[in-house]
PDB file of C-alpha atoms in Angstrom:
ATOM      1  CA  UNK A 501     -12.151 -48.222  70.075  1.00  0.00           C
ATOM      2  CA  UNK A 502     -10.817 -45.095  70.392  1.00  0.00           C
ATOM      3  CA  UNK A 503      -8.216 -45.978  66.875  1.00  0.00           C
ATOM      4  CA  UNK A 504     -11.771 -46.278  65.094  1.00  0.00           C
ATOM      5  CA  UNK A 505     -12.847 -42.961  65.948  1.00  0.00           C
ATOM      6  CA  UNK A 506     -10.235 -41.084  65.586  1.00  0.00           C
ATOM      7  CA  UNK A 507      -9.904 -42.634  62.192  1.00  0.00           C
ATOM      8  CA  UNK A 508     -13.813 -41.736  61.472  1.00  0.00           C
ATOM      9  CA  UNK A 509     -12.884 -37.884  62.891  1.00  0.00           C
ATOM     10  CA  UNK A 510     -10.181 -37.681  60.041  1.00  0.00           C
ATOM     11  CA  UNK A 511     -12.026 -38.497  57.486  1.00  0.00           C
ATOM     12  CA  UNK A 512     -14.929 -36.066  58.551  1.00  0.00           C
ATOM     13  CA  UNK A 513     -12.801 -33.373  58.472  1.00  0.00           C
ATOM     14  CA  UNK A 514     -11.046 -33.987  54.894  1.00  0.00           C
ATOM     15  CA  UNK A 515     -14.922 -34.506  53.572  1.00  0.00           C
ATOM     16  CA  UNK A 516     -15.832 -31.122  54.577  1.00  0.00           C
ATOM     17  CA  UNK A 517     -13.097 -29.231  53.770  1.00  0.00           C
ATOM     18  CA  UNK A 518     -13.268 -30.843  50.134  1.00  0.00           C
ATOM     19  CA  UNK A 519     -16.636 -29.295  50.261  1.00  0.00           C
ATOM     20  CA  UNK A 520     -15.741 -26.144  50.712  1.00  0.00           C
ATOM     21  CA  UNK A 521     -12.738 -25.935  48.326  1.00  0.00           C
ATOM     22  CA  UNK A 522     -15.735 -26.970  45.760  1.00  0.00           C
ATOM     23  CA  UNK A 523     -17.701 -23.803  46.245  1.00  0.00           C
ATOM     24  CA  UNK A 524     -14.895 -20.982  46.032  1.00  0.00           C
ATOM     25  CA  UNK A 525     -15.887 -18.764  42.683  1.00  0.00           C
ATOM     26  CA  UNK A 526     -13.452 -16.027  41.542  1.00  0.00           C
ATOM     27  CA  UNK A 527     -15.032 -13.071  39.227  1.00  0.00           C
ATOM     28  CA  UNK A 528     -13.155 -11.099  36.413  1.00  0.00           C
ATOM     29  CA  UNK A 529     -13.940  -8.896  33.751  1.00  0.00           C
ATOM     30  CA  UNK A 530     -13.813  -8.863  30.087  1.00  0.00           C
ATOM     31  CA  UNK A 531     -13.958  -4.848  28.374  1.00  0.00           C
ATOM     32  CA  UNK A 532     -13.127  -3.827  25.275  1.00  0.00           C
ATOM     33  CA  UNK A 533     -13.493  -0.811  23.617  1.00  0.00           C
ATOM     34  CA  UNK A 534     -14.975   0.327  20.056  1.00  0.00           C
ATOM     35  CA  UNK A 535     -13.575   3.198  18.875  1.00  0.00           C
ATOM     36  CA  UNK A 536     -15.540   5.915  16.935  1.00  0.00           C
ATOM     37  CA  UNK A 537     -14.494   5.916  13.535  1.00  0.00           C
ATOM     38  CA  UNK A 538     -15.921   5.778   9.670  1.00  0.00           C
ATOM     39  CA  UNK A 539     -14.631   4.429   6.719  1.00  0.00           C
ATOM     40  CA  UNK A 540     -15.199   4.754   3.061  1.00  0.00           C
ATOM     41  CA  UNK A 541     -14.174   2.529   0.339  1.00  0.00           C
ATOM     42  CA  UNK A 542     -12.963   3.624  -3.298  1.00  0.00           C
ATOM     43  CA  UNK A 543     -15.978   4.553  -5.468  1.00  0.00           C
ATOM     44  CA  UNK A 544     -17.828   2.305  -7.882  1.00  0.00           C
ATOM     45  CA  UNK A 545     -20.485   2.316 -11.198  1.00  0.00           C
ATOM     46  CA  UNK A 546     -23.697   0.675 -10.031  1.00  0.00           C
ATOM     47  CA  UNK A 547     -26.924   0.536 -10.364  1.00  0.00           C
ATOM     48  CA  UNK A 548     -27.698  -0.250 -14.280  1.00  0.00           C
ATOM     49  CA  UNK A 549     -26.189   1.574 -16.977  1.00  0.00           C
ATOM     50  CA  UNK A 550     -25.414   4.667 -17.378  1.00  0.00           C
ATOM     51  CA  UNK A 551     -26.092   7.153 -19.570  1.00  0.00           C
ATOM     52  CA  UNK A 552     -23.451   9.186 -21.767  1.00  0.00           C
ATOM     53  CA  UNK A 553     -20.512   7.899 -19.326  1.00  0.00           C
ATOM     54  CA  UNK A 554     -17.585   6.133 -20.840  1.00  0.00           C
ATOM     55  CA  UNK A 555     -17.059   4.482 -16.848  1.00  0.00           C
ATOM     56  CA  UNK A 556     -15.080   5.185 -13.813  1.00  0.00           C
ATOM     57  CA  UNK A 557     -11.121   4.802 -14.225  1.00  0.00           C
ATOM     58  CA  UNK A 558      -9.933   4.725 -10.666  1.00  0.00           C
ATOM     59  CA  UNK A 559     -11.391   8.235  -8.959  1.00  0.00           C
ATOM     60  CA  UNK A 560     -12.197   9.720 -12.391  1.00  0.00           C
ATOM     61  CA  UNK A 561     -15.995   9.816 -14.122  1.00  0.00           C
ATOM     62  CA  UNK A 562     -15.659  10.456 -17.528  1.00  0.00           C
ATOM     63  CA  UNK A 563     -18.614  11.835 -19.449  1.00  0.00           C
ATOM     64  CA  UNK A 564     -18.785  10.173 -22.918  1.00  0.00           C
ATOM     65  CA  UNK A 565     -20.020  12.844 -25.128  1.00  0.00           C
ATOM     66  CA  UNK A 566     -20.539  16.357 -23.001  1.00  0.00           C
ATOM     67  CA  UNK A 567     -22.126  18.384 -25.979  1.00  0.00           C
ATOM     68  CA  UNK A 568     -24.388  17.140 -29.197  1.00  0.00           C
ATOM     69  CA  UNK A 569     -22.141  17.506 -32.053  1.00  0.00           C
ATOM     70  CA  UNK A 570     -24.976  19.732 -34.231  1.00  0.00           C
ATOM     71  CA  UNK A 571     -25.279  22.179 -31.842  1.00  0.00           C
ATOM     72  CA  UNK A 572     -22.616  21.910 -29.090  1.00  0.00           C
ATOM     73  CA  UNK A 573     -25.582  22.309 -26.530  1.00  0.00           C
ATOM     74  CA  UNK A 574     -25.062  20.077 -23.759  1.00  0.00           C
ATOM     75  CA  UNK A 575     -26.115  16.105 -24.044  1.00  0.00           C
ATOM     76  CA  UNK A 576     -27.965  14.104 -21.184  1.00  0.00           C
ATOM     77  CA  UNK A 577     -25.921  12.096 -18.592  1.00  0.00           C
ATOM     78  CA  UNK A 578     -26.609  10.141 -15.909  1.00  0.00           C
ATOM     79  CA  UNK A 579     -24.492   7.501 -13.955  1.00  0.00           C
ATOM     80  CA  UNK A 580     -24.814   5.944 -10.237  1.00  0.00           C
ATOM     81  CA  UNK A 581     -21.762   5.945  -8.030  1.00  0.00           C
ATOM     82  CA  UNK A 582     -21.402   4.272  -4.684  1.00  0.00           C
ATOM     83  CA  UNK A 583     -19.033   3.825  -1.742  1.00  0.00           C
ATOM     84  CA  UNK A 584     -19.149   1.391   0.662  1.00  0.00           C
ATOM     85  CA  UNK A 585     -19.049   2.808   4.063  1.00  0.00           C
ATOM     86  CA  UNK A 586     -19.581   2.618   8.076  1.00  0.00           C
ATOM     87  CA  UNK A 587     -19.236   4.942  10.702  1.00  0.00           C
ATOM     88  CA  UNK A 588     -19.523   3.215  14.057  1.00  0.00           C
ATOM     89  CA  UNK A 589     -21.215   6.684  15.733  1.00  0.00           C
ATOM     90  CA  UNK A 590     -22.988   9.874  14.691  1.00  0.00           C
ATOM     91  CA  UNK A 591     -21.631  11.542  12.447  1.00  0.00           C
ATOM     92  CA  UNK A 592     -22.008  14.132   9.930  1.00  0.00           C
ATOM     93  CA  UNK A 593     -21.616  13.781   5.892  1.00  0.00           C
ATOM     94  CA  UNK A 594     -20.343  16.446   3.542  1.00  0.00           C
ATOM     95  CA  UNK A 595     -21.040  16.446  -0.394  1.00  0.00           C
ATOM     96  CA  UNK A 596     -19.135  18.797  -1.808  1.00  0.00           C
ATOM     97  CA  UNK A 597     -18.746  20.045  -5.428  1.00  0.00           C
ATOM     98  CA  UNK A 598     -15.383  21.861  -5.649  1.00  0.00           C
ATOM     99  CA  UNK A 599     -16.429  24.004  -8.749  1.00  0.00           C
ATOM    100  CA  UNK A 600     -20.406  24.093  -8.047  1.00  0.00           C
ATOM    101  CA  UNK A 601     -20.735  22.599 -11.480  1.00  0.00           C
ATOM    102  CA  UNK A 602     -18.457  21.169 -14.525  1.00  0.00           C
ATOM    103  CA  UNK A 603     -16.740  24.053 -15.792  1.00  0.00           C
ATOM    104  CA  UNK A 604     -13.727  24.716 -18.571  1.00  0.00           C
ATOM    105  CA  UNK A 605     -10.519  24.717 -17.855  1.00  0.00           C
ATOM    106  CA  UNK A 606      -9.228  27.733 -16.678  1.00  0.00           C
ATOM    107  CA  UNK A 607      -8.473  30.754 -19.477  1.00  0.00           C
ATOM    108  CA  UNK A 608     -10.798  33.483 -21.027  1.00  0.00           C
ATOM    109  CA  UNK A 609     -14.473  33.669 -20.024  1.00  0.00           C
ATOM    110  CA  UNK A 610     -16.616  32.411 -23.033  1.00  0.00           C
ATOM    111  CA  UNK A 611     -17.785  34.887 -25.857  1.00  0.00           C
ATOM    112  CA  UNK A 612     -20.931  36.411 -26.067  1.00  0.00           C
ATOM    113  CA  UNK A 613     -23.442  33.526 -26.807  1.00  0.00           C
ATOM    114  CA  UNK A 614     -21.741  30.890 -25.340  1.00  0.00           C
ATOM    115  CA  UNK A 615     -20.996  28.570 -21.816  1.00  0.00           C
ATOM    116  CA  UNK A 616     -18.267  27.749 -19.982  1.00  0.00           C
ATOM    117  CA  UNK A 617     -19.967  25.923 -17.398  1.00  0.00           C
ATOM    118  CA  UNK A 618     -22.411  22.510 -16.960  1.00  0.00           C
ATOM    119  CA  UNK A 619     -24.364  22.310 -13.800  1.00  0.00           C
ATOM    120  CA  UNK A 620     -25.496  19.105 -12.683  1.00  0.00           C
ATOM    121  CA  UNK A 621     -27.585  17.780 -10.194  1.00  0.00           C
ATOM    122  CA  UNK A 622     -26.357  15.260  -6.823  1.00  0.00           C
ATOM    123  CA  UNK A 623     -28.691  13.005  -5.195  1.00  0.00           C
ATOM    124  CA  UNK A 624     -26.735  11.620  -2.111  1.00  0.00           C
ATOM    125  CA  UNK A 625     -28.598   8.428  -0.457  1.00  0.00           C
ATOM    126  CA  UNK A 626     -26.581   7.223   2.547  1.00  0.00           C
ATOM    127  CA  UNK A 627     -28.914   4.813   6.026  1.00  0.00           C
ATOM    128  CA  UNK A 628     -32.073   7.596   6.522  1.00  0.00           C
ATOM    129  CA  UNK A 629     -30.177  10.221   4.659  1.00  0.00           C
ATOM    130  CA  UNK A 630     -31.846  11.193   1.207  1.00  0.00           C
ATOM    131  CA  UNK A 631     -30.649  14.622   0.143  1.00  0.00           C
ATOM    132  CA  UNK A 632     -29.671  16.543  -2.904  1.00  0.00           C
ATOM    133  CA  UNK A 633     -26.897  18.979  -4.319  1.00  0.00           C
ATOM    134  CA  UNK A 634     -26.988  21.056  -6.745  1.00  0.00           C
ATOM    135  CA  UNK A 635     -24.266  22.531  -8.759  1.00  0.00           C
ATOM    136  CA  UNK A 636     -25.979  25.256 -10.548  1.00  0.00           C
ATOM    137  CA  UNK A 637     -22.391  26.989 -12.352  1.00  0.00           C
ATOM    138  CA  UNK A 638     -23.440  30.168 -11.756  1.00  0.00           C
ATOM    139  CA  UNK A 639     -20.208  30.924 -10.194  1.00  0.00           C
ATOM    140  CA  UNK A 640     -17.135  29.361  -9.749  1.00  0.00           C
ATOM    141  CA  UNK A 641     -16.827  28.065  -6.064  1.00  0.00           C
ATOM    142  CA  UNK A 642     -16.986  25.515  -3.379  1.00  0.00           C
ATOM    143  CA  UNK A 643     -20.825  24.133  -2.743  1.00  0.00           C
ATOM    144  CA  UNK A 644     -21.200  21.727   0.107  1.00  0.00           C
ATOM    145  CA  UNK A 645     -24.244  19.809   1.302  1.00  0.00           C
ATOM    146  CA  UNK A 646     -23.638  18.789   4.814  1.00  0.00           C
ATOM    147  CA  UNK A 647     -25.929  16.485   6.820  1.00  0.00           C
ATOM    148  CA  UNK A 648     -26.432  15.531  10.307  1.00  0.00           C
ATOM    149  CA  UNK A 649     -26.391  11.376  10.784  1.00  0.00           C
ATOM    150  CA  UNK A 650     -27.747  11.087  14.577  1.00  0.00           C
ATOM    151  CA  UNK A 651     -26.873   7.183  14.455  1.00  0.00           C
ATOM    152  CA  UNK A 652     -24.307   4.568  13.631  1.00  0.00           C
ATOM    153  CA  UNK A 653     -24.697   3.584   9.944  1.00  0.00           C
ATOM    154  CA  UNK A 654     -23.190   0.623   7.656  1.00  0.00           C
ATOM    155  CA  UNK A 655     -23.692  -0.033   3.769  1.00  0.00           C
ATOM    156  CA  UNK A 656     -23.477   2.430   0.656  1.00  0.00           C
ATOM    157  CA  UNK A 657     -23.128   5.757   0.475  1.00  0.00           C
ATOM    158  CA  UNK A 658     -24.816   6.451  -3.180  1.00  0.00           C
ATOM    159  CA  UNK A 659     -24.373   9.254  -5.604  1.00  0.00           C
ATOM    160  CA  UNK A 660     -26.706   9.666  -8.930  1.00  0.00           C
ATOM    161  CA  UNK A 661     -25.549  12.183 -11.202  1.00  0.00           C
ATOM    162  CA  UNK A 662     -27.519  13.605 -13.774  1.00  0.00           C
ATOM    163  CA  UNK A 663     -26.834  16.337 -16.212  1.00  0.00           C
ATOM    164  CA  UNK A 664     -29.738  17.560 -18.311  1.00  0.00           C
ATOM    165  CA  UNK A 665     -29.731  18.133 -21.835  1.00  0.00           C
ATOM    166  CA  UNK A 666     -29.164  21.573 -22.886  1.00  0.00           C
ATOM    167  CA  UNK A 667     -27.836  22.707 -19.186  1.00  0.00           C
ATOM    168  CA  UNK A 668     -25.066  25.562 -19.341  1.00  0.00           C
ATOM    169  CA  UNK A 669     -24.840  28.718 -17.246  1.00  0.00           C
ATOM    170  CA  UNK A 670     -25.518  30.737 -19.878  1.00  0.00           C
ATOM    171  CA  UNK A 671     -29.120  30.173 -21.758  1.00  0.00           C
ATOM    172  CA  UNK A 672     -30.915  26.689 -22.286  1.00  0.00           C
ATOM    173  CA  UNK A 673     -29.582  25.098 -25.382  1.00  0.00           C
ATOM    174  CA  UNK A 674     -26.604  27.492 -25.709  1.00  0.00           C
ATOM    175  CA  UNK A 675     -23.304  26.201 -27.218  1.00  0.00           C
ATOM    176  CA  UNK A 676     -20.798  25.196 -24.880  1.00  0.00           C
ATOM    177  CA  UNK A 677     -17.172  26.627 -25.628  1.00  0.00           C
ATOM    178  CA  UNK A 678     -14.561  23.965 -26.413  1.00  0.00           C
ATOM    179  CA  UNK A 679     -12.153  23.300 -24.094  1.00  0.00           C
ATOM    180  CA  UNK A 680     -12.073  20.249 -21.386  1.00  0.00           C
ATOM    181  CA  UNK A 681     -14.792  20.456 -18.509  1.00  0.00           C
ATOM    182  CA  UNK A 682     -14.134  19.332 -14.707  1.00  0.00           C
ATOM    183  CA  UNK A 683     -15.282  19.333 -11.167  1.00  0.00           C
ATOM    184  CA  UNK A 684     -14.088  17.597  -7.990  1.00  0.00           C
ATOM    185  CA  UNK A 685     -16.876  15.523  -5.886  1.00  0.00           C
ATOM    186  CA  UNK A 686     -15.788  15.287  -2.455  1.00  0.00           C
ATOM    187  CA  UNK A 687     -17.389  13.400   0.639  1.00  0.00           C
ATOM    188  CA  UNK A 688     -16.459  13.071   3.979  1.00  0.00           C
ATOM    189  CA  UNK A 689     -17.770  11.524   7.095  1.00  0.00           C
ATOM    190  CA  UNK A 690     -16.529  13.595  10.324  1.00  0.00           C
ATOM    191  CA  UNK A 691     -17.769  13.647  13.957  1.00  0.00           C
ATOM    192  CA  UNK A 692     -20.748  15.636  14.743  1.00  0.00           C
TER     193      UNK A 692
END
């Protein structure tokens, strides 16, 4: 009798400690970090057709026509640029117009009656931003538009240019001097 119980005792014991073995849990984490950063994609033509632009060639707008050929006042143009962007925190976003409007390439200033410069109007639409530059030419210089973004923001960051006919820094309607007409567009995303 005492073979049996010993026997029974053994098993017992094996049952429980299988038992416990069962119930043993082990934690661990998992972390991973996102790191703060924005990104913005080459520039495209959207948003229906444009007005007076020839199209975008790389980095490089091109305005078809920049002055009516009876009066050399300046023509209408319009066109729609965007970039697709994100910025994973809050951030800020510059606009800036190198040349604070489309002016001639450098040499004398214009004669009397005549422009050497085109300003133009910016409207920048990026998440709950909605804001506007303007390049007025009245002198040659850096003009920046720089907004506060208080959150994270992913999609298009769009630009509509528009250039009114007759604009110049001199007089409405006055005859712009020949020569080839430029400005730099810049925008940035940077920490706040």
């Amino acid at each position: 009798m005492s073979f049996r119980l010993a026997t029974l005792s053994l098993v017992t014991a094996l049952s429980v400690s299988g038992v416990a073995g069962a119930q043993t849990t082990q934690d661990f984490d998992v972390v991973a970090t996102i790191p703060s950063v924005c990104a913005l994609d080459a520039p495209t033509l959207s948003g229906g057709p444009s007005i007076n632009f020839r199209g975008l060639n790389g980095t490089t707008l091109e305005v078809d026509q920049l002055t009516d050929p009876r009066t050399l006042a300046t023509r209408a143009a319009s066109a729609r640029v965007t970039f697709a962007a994100v910025c994973s925190f809050p951030h800020t976003l510059v606009l800036e117009s190198e040349s604070n409007g489309l002016w001639r390439g450098i040499g004398a200033s214009a004669p009397s009656g005549f422009a050497d410069a085109v300003p133009y109007d910016a409207e920048l639409t990026w998440g709950p931003v909605r804001e506007r530059l303007r390049a007025d030419a009245i002198s040659r210089r850096i003009n920046q538009l720089a907004v506060n973004v208080d959150e994270a923001v992913t999609g298009e960051i769009t630009v509509d240019l528009d250039i009114q006919a007759g604009a110049s820094n001199a007089r409405a309607n006055a005859p712009l001097i020949a020569g080839s007409y430029q400005d730099t567009i810049r925008i940035t995303l940077e920490p706040q």
